[in-house]
Short mmCIF file of C-alpha atoms and ligand atoms in Angstrom, two decimals:
data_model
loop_
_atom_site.label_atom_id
_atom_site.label_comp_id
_atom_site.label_asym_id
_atom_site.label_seq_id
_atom_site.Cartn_x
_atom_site.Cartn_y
_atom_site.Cartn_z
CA UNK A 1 -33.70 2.60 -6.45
CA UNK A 2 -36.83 2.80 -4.41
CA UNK A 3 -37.54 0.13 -2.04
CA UNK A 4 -40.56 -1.80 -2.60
CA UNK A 5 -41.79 -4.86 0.16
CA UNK A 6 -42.89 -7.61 -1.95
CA UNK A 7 -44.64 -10.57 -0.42
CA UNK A 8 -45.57 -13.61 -2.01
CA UNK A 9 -49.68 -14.32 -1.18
CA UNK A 10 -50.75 -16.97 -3.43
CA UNK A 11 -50.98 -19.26 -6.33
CA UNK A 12 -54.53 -20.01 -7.94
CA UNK A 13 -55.48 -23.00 -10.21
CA UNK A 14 -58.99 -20.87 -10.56
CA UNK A 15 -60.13 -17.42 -10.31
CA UNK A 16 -62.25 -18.80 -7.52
CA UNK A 17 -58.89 -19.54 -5.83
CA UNK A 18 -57.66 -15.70 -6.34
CA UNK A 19 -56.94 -13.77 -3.45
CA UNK A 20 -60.08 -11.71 -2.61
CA UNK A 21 -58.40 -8.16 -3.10
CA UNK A 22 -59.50 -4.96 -4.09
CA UNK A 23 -55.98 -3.45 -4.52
CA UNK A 24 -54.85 -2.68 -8.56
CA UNK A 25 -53.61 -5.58 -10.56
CA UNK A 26 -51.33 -5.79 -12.98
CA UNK A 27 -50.50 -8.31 -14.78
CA UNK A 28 -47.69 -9.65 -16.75
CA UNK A 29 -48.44 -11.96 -19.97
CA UNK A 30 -46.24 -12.82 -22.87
CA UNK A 31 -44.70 -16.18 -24.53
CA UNK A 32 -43.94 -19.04 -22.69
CA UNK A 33 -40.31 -18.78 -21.76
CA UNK A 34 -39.84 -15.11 -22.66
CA UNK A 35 -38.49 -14.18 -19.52
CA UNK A 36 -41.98 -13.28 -17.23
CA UNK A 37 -40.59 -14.72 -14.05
CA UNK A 38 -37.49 -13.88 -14.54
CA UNK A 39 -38.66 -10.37 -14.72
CA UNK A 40 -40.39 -10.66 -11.14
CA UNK A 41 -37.91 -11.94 -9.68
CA UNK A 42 -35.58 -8.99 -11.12
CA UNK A 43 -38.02 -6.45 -10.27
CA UNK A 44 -38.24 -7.39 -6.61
CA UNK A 45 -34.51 -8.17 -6.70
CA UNK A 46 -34.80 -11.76 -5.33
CA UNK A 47 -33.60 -15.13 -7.16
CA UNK A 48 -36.66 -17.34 -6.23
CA UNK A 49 -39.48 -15.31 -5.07
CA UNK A 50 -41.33 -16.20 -8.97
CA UNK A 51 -40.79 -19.59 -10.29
CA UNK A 52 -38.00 -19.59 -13.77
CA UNK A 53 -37.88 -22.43 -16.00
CA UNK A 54 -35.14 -23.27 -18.50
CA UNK A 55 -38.05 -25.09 -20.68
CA UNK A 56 -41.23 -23.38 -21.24
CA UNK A 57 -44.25 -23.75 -19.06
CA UNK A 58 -42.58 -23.16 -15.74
CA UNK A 59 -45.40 -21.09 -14.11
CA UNK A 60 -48.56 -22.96 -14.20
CA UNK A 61 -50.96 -20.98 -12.40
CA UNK A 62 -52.14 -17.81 -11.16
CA UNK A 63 -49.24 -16.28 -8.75
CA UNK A 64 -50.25 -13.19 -7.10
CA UNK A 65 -47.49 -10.52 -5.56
CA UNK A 66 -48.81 -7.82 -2.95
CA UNK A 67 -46.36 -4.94 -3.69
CA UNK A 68 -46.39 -2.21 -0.62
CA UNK A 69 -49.54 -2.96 0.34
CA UNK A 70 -50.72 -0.95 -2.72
CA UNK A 71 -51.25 -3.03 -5.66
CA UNK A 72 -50.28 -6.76 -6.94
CA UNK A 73 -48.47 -7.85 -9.76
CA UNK A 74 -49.75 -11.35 -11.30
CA UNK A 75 -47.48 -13.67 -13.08
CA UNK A 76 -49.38 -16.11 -15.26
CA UNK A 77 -48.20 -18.91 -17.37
CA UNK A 78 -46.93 -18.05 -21.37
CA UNK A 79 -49.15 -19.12 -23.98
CA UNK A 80 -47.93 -20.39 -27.41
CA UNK A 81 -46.75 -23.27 -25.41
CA UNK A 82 -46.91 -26.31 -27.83
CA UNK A 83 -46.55 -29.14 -25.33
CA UNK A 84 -49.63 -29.07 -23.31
CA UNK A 85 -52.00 -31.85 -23.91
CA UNK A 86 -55.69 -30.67 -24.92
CA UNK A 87 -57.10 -30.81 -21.59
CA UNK A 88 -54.09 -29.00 -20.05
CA UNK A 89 -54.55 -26.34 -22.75
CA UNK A 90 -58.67 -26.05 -22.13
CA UNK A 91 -58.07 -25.64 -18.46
CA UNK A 92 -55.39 -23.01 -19.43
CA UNK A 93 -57.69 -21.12 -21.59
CA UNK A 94 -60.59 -21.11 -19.09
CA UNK A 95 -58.28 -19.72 -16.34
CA UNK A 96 -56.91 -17.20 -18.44
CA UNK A 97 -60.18 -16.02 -19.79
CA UNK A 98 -61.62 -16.38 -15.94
CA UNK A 99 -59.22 -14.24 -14.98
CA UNK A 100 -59.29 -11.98 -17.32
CA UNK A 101 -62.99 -11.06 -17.95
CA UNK A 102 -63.58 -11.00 -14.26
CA UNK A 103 -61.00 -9.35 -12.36
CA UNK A 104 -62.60 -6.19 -11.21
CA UNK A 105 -59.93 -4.77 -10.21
CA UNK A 106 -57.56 -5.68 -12.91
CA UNK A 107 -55.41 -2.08 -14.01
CA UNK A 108 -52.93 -2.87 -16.51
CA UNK A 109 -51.39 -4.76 -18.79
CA UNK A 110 -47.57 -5.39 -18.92
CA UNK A 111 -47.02 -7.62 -21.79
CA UNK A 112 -43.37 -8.85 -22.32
CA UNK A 113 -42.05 -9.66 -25.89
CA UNK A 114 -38.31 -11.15 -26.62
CA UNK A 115 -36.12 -8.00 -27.84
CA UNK A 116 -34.51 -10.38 -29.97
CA UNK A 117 -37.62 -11.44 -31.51
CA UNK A 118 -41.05 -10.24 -34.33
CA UNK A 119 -43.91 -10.41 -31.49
CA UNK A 120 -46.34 -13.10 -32.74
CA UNK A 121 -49.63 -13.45 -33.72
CA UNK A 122 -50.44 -14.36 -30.11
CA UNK A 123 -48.78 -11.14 -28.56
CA UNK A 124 -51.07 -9.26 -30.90
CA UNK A 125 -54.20 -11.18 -29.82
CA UNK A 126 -53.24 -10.36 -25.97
CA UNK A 127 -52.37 -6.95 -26.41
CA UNK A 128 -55.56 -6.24 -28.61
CA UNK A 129 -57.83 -8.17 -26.10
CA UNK A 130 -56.36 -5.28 -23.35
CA UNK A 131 -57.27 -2.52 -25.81
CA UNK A 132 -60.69 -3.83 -25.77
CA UNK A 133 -60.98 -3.95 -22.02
CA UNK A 134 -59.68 -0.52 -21.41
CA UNK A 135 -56.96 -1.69 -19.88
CA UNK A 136 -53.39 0.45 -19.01
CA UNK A 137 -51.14 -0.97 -21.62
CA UNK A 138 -46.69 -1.54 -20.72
CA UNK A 139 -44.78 -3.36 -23.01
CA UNK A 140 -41.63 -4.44 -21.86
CA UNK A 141 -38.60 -5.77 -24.19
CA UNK A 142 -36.67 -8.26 -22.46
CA UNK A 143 -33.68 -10.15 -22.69
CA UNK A 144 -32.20 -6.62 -24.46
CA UNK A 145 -28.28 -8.78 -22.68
CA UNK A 146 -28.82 -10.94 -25.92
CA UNK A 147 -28.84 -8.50 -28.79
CA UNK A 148 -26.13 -6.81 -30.78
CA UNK A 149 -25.95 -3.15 -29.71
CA UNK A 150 -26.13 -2.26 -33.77
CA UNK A 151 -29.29 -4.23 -33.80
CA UNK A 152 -31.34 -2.57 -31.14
CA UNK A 153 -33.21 -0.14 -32.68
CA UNK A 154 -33.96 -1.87 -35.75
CA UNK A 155 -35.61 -5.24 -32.96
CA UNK A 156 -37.18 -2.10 -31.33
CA UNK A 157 -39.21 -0.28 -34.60
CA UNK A 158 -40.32 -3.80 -35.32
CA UNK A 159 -42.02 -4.69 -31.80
CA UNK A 160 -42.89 -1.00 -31.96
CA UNK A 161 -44.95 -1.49 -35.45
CA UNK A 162 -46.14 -5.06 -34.91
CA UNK A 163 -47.89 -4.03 -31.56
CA UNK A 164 -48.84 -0.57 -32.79
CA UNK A 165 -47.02 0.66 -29.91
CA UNK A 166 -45.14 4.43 -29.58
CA UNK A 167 -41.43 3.51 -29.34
CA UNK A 168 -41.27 5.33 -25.99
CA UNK A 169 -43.90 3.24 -24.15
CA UNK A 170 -41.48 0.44 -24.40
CA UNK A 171 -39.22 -0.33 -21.70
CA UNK A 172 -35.83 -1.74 -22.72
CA UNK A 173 -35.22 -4.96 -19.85
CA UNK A 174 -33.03 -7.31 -18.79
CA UNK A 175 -33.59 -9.73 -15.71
CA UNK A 176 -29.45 -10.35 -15.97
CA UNK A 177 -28.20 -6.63 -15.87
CA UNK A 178 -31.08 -5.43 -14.44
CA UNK A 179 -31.66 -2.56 -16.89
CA UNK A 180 -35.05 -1.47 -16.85
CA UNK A 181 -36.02 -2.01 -13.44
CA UNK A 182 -36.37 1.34 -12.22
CA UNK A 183 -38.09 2.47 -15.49
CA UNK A 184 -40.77 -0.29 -14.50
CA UNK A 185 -41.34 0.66 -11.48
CA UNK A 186 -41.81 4.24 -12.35
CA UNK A 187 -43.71 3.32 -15.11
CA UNK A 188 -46.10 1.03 -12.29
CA UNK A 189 -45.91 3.94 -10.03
CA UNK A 190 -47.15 6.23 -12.37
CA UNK A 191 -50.25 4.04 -13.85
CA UNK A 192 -50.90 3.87 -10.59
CA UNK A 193 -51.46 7.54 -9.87
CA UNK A 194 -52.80 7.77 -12.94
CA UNK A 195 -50.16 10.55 -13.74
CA UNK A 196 -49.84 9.01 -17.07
CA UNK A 197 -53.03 6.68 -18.06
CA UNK A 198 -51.25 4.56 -20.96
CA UNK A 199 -53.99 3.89 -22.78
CA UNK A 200 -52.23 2.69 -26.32
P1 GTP B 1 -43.24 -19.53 -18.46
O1 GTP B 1 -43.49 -19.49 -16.99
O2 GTP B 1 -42.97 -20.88 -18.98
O3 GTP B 1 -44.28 -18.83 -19.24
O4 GTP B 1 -41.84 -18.75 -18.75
P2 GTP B 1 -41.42 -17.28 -18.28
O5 GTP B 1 -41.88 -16.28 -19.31
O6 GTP B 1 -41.82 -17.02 -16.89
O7 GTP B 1 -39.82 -17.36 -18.42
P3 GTP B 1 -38.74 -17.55 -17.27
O8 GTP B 1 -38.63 -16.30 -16.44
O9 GTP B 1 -39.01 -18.82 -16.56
O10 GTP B 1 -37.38 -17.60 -18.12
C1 GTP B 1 -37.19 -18.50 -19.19
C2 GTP B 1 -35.68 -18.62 -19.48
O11 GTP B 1 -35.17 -17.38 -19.99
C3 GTP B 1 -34.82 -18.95 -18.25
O12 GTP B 1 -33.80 -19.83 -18.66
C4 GTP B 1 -34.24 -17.60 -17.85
O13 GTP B 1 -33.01 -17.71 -17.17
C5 GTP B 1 -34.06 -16.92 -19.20
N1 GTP B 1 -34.15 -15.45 -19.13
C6 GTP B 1 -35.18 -14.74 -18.62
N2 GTP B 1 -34.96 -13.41 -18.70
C7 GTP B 1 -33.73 -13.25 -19.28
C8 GTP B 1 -32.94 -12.11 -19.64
O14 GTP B 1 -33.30 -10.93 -19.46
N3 GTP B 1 -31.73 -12.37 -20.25
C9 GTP B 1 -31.29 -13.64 -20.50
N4 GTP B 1 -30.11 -13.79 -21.09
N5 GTP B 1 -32.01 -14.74 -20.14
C10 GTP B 1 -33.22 -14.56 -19.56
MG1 MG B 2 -43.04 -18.05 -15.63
#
């Protein structure tokens, strides 16, 4: 495994509040609770350096990651979170939309779904919304630890066909074995030089 220096800049309420950066973003969105932290925290192979929750809507703002001094990786809070009050939901739609229709620099999208589970109406939305902007698109399967091995490629066609995704842009994960983590870093890596513009 290749060794990446991770540091920790930021977290931002606002996209006024967002580090002033013109390295590549990426960021990670999915469900509340589907394991985006986790993932992070995986990725960098450190147990706290992302925020996990055992009940959905840990990560409440805007946390930005400086990987190598090359890029960051932004891990945002889930949606389809039912217990936010309205005004807690407004403010998290205007930060998501801040974010997302004025990050110039903003790369890619790495959207992770549950292996276990149908992506929803709201994983559609997301990934559609990248599609629009032209964004790099990564899906990432994760909590794979959970399913029955004579399941996996039957969860995997279904993600695959409710995200109109090829099967092989999807990287199988798991923040507790740790599969998947060099795949996603590749897969970063290569985005990056644009060896591979994933454009799905
Ligand atoms: P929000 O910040 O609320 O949007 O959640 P999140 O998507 O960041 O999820 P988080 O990483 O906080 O994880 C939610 C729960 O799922 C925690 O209890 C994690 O321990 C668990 N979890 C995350 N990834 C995995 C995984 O790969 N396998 C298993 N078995 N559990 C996982
Ligand atoms: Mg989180």
């Amino acid at each position: 495994m290749k060794y990446h220096e991770v540091e920790f800049l930021t977290s931002s309420p606002k996209i006024e509040d967002c580090p002033i950066s013109d390295l590549p973003e990426f960021v990670l969105a999915g469900r509340s609770n589907v394991g985006k932290s986790s993932l992070i925290n995986a990725l960098v192979n450190r147990k706290n350096a992302a925020y996990v929750g055992n009940t959905p809507g840990k990560t409440r703002f805007l946390n930005f990651f400086k990987v190598d001094n090359k890029y960051m990786l932004v891990d945002v809070p889930g949606y389809g979170f039912a217990h936010r009050s309205q005004k807690e939901l407004v403010q998290f739609g205007e930060m998501m939309d801040g974010y997302f229709s004025n990050r110039k620099n903003l790369k890619a999208l790495i959207l992770i779904v549950d292996y276990r589970h149908k992506p929803t109406n709201d994983d559609v939305t997301m990934i559609d919304y990248a599609r629009e902007l032209h964004m790099n698109i990564l899906v990432c399967a994760t909590k794979k630890d959970k399913c029955k091995r004579s399941e996996l490629a039957k969860l995997k066609k279904c993600i695959s066909e409710t995200l109109n995704v090829p099967l092989s842009n999807i990287i199988d994960f798991s923040s507790i074995t740790k599969e998947g983590v060099d795949s996603l870093w590749d897969s970063i890596d290569n985005m990056l030089n644009n060896e591979s513009n994933i454009d799905i």
